[in-house]
Coordinates of N, CA and C in Angstrom, one line a residue:
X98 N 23.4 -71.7 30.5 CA 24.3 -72.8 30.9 C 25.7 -72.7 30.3
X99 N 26.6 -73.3 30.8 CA 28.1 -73.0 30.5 C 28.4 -74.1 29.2
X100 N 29.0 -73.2 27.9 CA 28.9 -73.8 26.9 C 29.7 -75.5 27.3
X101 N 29.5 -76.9 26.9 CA 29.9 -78.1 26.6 C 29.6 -78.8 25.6
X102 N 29.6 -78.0 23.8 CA 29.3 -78.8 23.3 C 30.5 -79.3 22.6
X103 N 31.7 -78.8 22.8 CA 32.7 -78.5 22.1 C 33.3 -79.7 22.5
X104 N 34.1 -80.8 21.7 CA 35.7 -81.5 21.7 C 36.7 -81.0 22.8
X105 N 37.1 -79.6 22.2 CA 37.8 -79.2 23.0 C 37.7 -77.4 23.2
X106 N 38.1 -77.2 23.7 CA 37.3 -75.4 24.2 C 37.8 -74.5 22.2
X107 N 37.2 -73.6 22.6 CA 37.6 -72.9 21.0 C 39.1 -72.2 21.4
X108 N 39.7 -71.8 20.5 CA 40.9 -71.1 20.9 C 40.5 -69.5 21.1
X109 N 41.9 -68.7 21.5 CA 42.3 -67.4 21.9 C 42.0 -67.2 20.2
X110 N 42.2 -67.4 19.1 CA 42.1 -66.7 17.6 C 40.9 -66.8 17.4
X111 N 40.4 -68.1 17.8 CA 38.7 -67.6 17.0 C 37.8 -66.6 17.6
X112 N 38.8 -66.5 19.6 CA 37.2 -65.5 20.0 C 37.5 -64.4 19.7
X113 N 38.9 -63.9 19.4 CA 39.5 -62.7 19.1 C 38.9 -62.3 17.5
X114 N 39.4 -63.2 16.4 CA 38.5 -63.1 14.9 C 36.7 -62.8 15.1
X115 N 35.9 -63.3 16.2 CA 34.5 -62.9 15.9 C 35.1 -61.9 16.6
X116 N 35.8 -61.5 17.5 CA 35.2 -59.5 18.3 C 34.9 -58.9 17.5
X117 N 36.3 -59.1 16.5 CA 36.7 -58.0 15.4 C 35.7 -58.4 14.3
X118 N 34.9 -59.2 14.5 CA 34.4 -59.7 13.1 C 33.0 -58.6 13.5
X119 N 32.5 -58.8 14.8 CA 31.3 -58.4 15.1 C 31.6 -56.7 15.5
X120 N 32.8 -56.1 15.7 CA 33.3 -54.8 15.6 C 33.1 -54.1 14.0
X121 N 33.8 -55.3 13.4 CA 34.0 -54.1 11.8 C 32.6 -54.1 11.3
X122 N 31.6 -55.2 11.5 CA 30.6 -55.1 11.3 C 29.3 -54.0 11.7
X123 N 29.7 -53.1 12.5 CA 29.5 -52.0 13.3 C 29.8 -50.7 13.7
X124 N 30.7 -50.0 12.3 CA 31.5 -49.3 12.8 C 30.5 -48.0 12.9
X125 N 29.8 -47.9 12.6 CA 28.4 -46.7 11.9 C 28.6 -46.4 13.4
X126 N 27.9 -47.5 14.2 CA 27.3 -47.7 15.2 C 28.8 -47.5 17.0
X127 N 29.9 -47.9 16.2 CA 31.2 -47.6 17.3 C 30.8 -45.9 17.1
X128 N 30.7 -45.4 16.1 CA 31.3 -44.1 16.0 C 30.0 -43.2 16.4
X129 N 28.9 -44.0 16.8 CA 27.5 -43.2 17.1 C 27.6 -43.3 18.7
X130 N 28.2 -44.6 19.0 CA 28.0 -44.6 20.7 C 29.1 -43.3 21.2
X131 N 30.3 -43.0 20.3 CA 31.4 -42.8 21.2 C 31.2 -40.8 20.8
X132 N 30.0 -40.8 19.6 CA 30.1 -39.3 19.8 C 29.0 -39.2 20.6
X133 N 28.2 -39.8 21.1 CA 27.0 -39.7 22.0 C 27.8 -39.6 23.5
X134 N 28.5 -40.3 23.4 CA 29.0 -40.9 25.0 C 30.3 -39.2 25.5
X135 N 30.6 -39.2 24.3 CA 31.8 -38.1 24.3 C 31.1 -36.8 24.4
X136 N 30.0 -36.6 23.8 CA 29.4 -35.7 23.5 C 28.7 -35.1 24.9
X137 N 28.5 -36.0 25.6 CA 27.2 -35.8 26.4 C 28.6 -35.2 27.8
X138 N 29.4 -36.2 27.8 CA 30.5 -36.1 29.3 C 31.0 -35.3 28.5
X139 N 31.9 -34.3 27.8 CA 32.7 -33.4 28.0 C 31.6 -32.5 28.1
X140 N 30.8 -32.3 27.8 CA 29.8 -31.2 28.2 C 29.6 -31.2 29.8
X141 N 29.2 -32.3 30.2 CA 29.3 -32.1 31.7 C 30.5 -31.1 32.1
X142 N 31.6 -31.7 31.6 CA 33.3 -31.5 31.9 C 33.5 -30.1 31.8
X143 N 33.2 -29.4 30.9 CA 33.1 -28.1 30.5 C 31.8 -27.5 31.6
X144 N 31.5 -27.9 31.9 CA 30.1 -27.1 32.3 C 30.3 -27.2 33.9
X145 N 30.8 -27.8 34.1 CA 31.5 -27.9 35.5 C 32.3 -26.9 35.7
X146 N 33.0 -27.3 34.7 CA 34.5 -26.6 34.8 C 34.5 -25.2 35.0
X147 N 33.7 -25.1 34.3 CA 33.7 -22.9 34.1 C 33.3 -22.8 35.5
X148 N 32.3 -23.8 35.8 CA 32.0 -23.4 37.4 C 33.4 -23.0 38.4
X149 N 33.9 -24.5 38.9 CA 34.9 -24.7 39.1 C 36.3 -24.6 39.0
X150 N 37.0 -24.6 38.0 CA 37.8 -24.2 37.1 C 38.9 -24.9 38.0
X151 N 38.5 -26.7 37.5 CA 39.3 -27.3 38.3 C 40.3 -28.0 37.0
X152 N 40.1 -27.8 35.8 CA 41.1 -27.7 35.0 C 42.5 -27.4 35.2
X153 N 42.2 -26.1 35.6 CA 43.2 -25.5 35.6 C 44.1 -25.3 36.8
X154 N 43.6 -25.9 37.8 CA 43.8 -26.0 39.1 C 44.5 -27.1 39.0
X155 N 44.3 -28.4 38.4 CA 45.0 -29.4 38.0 C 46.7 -28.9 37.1
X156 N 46.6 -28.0 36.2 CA 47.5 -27.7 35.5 C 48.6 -26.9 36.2
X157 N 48.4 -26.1 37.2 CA 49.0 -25.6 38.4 C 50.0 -26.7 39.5
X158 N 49.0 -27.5 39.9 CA 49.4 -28.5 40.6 C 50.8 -29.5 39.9
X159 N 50.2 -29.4 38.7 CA 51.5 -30.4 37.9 C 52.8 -29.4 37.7
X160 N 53.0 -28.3 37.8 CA 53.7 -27.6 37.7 C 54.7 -27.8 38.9
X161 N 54.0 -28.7 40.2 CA 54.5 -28.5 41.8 C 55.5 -30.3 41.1
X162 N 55.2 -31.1 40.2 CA 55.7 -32.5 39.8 C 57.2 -32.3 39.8
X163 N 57.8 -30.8 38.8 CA 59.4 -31.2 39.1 C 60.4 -31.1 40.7
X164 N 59.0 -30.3 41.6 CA 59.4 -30.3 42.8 C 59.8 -31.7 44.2
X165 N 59.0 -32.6 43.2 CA 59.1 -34.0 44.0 C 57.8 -34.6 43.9
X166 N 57.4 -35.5 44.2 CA 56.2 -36.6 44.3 C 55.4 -36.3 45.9
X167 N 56.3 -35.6 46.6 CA 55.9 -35.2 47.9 C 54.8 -33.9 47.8
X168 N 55.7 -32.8 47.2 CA 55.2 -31.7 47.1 C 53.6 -31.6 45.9
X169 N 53.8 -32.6 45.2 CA 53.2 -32.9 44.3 C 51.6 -33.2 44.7
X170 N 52.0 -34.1 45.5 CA 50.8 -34.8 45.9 C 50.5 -33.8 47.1
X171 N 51.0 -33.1 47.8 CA 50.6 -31.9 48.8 C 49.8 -31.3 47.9
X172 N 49.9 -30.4 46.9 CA 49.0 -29.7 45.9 C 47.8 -30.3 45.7
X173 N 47.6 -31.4 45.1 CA 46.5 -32.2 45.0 C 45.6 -32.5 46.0
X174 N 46.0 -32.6 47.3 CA 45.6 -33.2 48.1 C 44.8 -31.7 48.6
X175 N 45.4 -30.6 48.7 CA 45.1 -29.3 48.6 C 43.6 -28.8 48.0
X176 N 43.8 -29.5 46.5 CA 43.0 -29.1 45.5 C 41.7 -30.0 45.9
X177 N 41.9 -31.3 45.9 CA 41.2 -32.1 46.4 C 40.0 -32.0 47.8
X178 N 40.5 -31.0 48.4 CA 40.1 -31.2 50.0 C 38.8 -29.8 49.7
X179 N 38.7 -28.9 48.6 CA 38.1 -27.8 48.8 C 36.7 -28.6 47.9
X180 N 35.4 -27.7 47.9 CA 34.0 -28.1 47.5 C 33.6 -28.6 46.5
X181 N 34.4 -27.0 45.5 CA 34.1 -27.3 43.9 C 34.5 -28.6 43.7
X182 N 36.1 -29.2 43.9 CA 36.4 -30.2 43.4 C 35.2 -32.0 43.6
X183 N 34.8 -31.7 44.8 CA 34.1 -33.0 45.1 C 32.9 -32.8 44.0
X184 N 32.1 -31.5 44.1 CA 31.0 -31.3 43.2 C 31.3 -31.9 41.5
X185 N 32.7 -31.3 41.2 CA 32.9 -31.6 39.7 C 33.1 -32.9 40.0
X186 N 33.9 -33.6 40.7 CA 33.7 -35.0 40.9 C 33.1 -36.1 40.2
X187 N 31.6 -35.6 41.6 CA 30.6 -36.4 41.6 C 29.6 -36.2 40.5
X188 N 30.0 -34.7 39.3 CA 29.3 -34.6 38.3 C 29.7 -35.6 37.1
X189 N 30.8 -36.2 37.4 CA 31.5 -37.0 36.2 C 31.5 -38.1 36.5
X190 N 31.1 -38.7 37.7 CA 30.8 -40.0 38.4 C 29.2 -39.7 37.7
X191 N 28.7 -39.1 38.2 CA 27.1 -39.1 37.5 C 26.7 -39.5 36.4
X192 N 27.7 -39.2 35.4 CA 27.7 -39.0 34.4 C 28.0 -40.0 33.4
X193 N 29.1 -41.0 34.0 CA 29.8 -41.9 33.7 C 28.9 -42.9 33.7
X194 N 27.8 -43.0 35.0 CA 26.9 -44.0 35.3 C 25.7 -43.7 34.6
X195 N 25.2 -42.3 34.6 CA 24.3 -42.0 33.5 C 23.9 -43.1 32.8
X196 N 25.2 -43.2 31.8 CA 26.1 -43.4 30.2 C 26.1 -44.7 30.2
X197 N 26.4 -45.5 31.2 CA 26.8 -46.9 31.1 C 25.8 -47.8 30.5
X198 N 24.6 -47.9 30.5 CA 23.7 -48.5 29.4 C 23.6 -48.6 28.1
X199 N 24.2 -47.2 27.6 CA 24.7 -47.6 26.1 C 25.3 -48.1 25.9
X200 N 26.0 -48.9 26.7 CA 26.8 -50.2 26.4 C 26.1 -51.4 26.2
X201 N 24.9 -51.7 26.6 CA 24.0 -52.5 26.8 C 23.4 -52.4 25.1
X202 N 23.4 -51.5 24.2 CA 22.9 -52.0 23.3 C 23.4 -52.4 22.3
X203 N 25.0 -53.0 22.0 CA 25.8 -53.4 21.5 C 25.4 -54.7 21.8
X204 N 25.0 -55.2 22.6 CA 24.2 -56.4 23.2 C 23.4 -56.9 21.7
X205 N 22.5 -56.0 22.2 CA 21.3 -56.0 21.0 C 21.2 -56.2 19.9
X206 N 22.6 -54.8 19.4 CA 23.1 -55.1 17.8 C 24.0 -56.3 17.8
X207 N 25.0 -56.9 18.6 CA 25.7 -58.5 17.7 C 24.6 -59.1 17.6
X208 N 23.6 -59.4 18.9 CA 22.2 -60.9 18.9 C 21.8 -60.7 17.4
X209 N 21.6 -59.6 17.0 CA 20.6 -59.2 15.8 C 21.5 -59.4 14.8
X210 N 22.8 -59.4 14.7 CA 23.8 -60.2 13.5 C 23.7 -61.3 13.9
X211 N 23.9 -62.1 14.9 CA 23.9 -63.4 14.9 C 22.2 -63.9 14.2
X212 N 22.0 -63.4 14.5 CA 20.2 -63.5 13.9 C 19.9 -63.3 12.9
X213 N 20.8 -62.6 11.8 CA 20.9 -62.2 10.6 C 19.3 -61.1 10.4
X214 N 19.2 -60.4 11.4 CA 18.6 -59.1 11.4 C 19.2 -57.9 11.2
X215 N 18.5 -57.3 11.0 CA 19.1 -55.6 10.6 C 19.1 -54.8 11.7
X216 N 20.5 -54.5 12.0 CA 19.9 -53.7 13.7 C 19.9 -51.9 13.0
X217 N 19.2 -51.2 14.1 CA 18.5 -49.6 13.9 C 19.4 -49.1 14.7
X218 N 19.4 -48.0 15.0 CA 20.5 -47.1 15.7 C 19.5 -46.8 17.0
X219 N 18.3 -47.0 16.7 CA 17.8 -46.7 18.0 C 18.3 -48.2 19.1
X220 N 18.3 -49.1 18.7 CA 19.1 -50.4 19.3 C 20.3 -50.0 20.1
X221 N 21.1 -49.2 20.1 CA 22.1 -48.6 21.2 C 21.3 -48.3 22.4
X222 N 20.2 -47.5 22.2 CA 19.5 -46.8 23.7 C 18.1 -48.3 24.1
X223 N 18.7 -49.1 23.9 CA 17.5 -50.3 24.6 C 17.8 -50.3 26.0
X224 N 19.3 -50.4 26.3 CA 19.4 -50.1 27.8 C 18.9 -49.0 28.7
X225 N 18.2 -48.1 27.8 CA 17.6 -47.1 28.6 C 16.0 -47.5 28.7
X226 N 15.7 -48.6 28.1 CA 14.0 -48.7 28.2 C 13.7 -49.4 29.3
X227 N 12.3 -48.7 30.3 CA 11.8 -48.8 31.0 C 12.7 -49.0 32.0
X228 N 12.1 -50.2 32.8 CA 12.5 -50.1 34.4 C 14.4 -50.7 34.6
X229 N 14.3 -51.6 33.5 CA 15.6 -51.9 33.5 C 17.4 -51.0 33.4
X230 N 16.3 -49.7 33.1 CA 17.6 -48.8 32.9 C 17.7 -48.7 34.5
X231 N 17.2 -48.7 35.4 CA 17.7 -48.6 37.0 C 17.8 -49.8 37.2
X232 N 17.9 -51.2 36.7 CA 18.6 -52.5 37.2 C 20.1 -52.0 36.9
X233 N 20.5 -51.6 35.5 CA 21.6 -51.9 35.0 C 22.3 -50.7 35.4
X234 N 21.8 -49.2 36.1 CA 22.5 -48.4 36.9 C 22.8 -48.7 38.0
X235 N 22.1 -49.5 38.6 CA 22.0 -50.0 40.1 C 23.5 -50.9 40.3
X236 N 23.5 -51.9 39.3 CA 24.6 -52.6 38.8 C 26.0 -51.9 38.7
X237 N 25.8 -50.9 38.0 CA 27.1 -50.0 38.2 C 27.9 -49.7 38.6
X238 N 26.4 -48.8 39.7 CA 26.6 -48.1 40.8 C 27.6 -48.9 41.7
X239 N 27.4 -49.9 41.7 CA 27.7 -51.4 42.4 C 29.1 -51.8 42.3
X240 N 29.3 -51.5 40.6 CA 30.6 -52.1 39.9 C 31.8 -51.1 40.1
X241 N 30.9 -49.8 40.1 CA 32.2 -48.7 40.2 C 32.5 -48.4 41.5
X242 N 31.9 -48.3 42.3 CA 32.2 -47.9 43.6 C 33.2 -49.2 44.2
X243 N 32.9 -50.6 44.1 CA 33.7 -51.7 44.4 C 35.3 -51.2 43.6
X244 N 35.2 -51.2 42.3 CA 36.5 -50.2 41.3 C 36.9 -49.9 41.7
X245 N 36.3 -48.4 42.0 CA 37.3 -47.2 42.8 C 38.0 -48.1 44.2
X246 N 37.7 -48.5 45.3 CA 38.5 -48.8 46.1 C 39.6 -49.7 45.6
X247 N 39.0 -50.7 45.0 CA 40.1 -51.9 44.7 C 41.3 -51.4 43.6
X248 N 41.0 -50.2 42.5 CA 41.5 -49.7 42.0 C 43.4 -49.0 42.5
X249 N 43.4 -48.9 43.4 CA 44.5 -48.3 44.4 C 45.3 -49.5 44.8
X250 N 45.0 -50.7 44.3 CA 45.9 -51.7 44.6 C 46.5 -52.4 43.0
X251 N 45.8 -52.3 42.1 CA 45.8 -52.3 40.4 C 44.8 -53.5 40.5
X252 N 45.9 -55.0 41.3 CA 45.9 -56.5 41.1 C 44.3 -56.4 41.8
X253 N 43.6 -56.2 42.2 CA 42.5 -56.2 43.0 C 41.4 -55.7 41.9
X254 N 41.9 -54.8 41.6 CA 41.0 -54.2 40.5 C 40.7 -55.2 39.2
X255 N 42.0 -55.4 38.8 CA 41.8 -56.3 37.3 C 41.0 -57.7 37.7
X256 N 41.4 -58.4 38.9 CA 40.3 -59.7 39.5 C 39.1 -59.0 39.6
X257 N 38.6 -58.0 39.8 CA 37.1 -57.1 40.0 C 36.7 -57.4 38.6
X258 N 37.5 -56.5 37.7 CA 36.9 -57.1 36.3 C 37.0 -58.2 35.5
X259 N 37.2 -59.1 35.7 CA 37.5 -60.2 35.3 C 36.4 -61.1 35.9
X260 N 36.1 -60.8 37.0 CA 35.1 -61.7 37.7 C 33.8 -61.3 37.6
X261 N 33.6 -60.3 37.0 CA 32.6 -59.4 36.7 C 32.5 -58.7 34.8
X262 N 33.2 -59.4 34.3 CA 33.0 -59.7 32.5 C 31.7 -59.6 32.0
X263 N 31.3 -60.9 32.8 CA 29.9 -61.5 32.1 C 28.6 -61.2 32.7
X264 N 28.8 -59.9 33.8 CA 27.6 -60.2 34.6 C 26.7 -59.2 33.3
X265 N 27.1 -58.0 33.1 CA 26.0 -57.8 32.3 C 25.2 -57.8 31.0
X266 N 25.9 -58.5 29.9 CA 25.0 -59.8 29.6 C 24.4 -60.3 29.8
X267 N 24.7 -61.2 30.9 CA 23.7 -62.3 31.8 C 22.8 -61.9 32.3
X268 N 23.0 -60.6 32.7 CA 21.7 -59.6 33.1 C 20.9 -59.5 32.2
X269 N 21.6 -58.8 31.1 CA 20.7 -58.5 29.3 C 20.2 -59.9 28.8
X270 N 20.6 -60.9 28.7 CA 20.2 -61.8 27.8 C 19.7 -63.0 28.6
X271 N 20.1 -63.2 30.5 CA 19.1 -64.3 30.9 C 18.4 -63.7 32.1
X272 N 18.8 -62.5 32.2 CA 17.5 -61.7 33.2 C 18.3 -62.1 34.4
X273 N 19.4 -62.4 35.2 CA 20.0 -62.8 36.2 C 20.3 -61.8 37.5
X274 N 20.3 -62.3 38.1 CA 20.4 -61.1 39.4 C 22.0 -60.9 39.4
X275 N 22.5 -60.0 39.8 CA 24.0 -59.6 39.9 C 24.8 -60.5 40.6
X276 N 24.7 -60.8 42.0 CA 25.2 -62.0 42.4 C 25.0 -63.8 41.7
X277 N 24.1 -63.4 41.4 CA 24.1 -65.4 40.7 C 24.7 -64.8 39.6
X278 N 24.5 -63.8 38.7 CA 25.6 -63.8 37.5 C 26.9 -63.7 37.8
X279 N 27.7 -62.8 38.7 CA 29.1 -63.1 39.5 C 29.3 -64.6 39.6
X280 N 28.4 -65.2 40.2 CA 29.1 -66.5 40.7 C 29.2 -67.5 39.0
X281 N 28.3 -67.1 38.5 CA 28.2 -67.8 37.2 C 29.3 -67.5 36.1
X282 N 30.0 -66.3 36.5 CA 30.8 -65.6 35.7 C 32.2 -66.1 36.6
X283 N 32.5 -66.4 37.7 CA 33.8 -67.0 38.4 C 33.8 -68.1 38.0
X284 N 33.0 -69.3 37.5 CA 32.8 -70.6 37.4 C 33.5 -70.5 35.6
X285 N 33.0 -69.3 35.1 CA 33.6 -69.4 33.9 C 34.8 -68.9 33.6
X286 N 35.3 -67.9 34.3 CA 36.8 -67.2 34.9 C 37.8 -68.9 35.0
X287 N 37.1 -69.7 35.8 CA 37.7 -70.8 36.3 C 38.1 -71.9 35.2
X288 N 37.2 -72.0 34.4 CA 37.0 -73.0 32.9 C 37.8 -72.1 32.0
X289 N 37.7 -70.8 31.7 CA 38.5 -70.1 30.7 C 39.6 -69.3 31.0
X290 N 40.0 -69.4 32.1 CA 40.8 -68.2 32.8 C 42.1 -67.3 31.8
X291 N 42.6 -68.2 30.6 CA 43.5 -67.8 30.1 C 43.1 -67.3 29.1
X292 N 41.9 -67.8 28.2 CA 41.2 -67.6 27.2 C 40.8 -65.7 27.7
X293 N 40.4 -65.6 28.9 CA 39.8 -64.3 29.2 C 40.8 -63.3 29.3
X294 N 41.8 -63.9 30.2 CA 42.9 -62.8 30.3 C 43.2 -62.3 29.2
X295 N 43.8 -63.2 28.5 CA 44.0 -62.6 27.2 C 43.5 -61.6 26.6
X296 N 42.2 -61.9 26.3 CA 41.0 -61.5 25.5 C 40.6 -60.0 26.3
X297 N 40.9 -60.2 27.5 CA 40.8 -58.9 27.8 C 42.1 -57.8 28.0
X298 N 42.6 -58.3 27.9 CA 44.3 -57.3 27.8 C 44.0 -56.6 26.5
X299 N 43.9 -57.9 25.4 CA 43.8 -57.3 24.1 C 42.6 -56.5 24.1
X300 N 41.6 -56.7 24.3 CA 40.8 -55.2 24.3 C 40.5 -54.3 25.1
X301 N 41.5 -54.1 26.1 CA 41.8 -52.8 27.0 C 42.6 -51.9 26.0
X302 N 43.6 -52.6 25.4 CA 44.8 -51.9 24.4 C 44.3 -51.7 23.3
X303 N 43.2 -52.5 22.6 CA 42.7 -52.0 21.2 C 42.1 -51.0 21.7
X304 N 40.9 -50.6 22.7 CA 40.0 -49.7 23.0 C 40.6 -48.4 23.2
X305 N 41.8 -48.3 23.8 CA 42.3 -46.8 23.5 C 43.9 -46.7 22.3
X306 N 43.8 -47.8 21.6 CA 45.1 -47.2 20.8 C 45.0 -46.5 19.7
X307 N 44.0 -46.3 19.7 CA 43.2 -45.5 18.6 C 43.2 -44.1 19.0
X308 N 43.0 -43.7 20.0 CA 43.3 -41.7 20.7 C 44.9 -41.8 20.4
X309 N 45.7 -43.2 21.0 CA 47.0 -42.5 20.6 C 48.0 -42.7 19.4
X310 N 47.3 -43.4 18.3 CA 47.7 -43.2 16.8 C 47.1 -41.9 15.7
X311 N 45.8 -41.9 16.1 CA 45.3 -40.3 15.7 C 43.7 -40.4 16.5
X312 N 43.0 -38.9 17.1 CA 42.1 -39.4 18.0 C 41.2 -39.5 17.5
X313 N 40.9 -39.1 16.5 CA 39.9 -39.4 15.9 C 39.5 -41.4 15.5
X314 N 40.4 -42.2 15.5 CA 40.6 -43.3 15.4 C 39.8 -43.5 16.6
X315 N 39.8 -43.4 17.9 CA 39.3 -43.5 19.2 C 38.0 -43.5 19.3
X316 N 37.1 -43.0 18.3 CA 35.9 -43.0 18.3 C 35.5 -44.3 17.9
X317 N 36.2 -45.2 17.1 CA 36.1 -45.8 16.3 C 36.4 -47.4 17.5
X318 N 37.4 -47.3 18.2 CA 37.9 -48.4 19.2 C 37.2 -48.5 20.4
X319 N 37.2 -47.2 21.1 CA 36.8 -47.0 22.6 C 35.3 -48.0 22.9
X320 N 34.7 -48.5 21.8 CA 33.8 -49.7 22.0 C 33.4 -50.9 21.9
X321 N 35.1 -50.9 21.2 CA 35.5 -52.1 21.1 C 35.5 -53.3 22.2
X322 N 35.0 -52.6 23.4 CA 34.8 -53.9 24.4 C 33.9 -54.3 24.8
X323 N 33.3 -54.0 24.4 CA 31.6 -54.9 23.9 C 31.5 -55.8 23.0
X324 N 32.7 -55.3 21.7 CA 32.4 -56.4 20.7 C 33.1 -57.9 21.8
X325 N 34.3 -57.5 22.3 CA 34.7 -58.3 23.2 C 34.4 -59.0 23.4
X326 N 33.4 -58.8 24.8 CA 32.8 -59.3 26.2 C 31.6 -59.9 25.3
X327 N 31.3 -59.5 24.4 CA 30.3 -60.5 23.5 C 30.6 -61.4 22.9
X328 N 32.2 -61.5 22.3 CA 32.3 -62.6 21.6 C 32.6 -63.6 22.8
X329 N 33.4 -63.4 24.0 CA 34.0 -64.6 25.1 C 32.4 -64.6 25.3
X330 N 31.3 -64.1 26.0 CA 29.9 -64.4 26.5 C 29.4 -65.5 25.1
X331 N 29.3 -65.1 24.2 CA 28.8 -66.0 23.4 C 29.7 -67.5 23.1
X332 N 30.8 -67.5 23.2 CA 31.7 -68.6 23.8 C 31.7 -69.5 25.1
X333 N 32.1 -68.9 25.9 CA 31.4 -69.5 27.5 C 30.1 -70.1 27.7
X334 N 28.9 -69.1 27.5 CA 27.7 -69.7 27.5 C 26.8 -69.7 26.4
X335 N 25.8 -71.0 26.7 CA 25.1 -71.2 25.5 C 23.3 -70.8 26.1
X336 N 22.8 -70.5 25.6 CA 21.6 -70.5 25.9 C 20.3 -70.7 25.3
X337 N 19.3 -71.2 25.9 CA 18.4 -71.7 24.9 C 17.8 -70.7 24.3
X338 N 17.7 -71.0 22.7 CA 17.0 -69.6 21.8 C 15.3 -70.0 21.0

């Protein structure tokens, strides 16, 4: 149910103070998802690539950039249109979707601080147990494909994720089908709209400012949007425990 116990809603600093609260409290565990997550896709990336060697096909093409935006995009579109490239593609779409469940157990480890439990490192791979790891792929599958198109307009895309915050939590923590979590997650978009914006700007830019102050730092941030999307979900709704 949508949290109403509150006077008045909490502020933009307190949900921002738990992210970070429920972040630093986890850094073992940032820096285990993001070499697992890193580890597993540049290996795809590489292993593609030697196939393909669309690396470097890319590096060529950029070379066509001081020629104009015209010529530019002719090269790509070039590179784009031949086999290898769709194969390496759809190996890194695969891959991406694979992966997306280990997001799901950042879930697991805040509930188990709020619980004043000890979370295990096996707790990251819960989104892979049993049948639920193909609900929450299925979900993806769902999320990115809608992405990619609306992605080409930007404003379309950021409403995509914004309206779509909470669904997988609500999935993880009240068992919800994707559509009734969407509509439950617009209803809360509607009540918090500025609380969220915010909250997610700021952890779009903490999540990667970390590759571009030293990269190694990036291991450390790139998961930071879970602590996020957990602290606004634990804000917005309450549920019975």
């Amino acid at each position: 149910m949508m949290q109403n116990k509150y006077p008045q809603k909490p502020g933009i600093d307190f949900i921002l103070k738990q992210a970070f609260f429920y972040w630093n409290k986890t850094l073992v565990y940032q820096l285990m998802f993001s070499i697992f997550y890193f580890g597993i896709f540049l290996t795809v990336l590489f292993f593609f690539d030697a196939r393909y060697n669309i690396l470097n096909q890319y590096a060529e093409a950029a070379q066509y950039a001081k020629d104009g935006m015209e010529v530019y995009s002719a090269q790509l579109m070039k590179m784009m249109s031949n086999d290898g490239f769709r194969k390496f593609s759809w190996a890194l779409i695969g891959t991406t979707i694979f992966l997306y469940p280990l997001n799901l157990g950042f879930y697991q480890i805040y509930r188990k601080i709020d619980l004043k439990e000890k979370p295990e490192l096996g707790d990251l791979l819960v989104g892979y147990n049993g049948i639920n790891f193909f609900k929450y792929i299925g979900y993806y599958i769902f999320w990115f494909f809608v992405f990619s198109y609306t992605f080409q307009t930007i404003i379309l895309a950021v409403i995509w994720v914004l309206i779509t915050l909470f669904v997988a939590p609500l999935m993880f923590f009240t068992d919800k089908r994707i559509f009734e979590a969407i509509s439950l997650n617009f209803k809360a978009l509607k009540m918090y709209f500025l609380e969220i914006l915010v909250c997610t700007i700021v952890a779009v830019f903490f999540k990667y400012v970390g590759f571009t102050l030293f990269f190694i730092g990036g291991l450390f941030t790139f998961p930071f949007w879970n602590a996020m999307i957990y602290s606004l979900y634990r804000t917005v709704f309450s549920e019975k425990r």
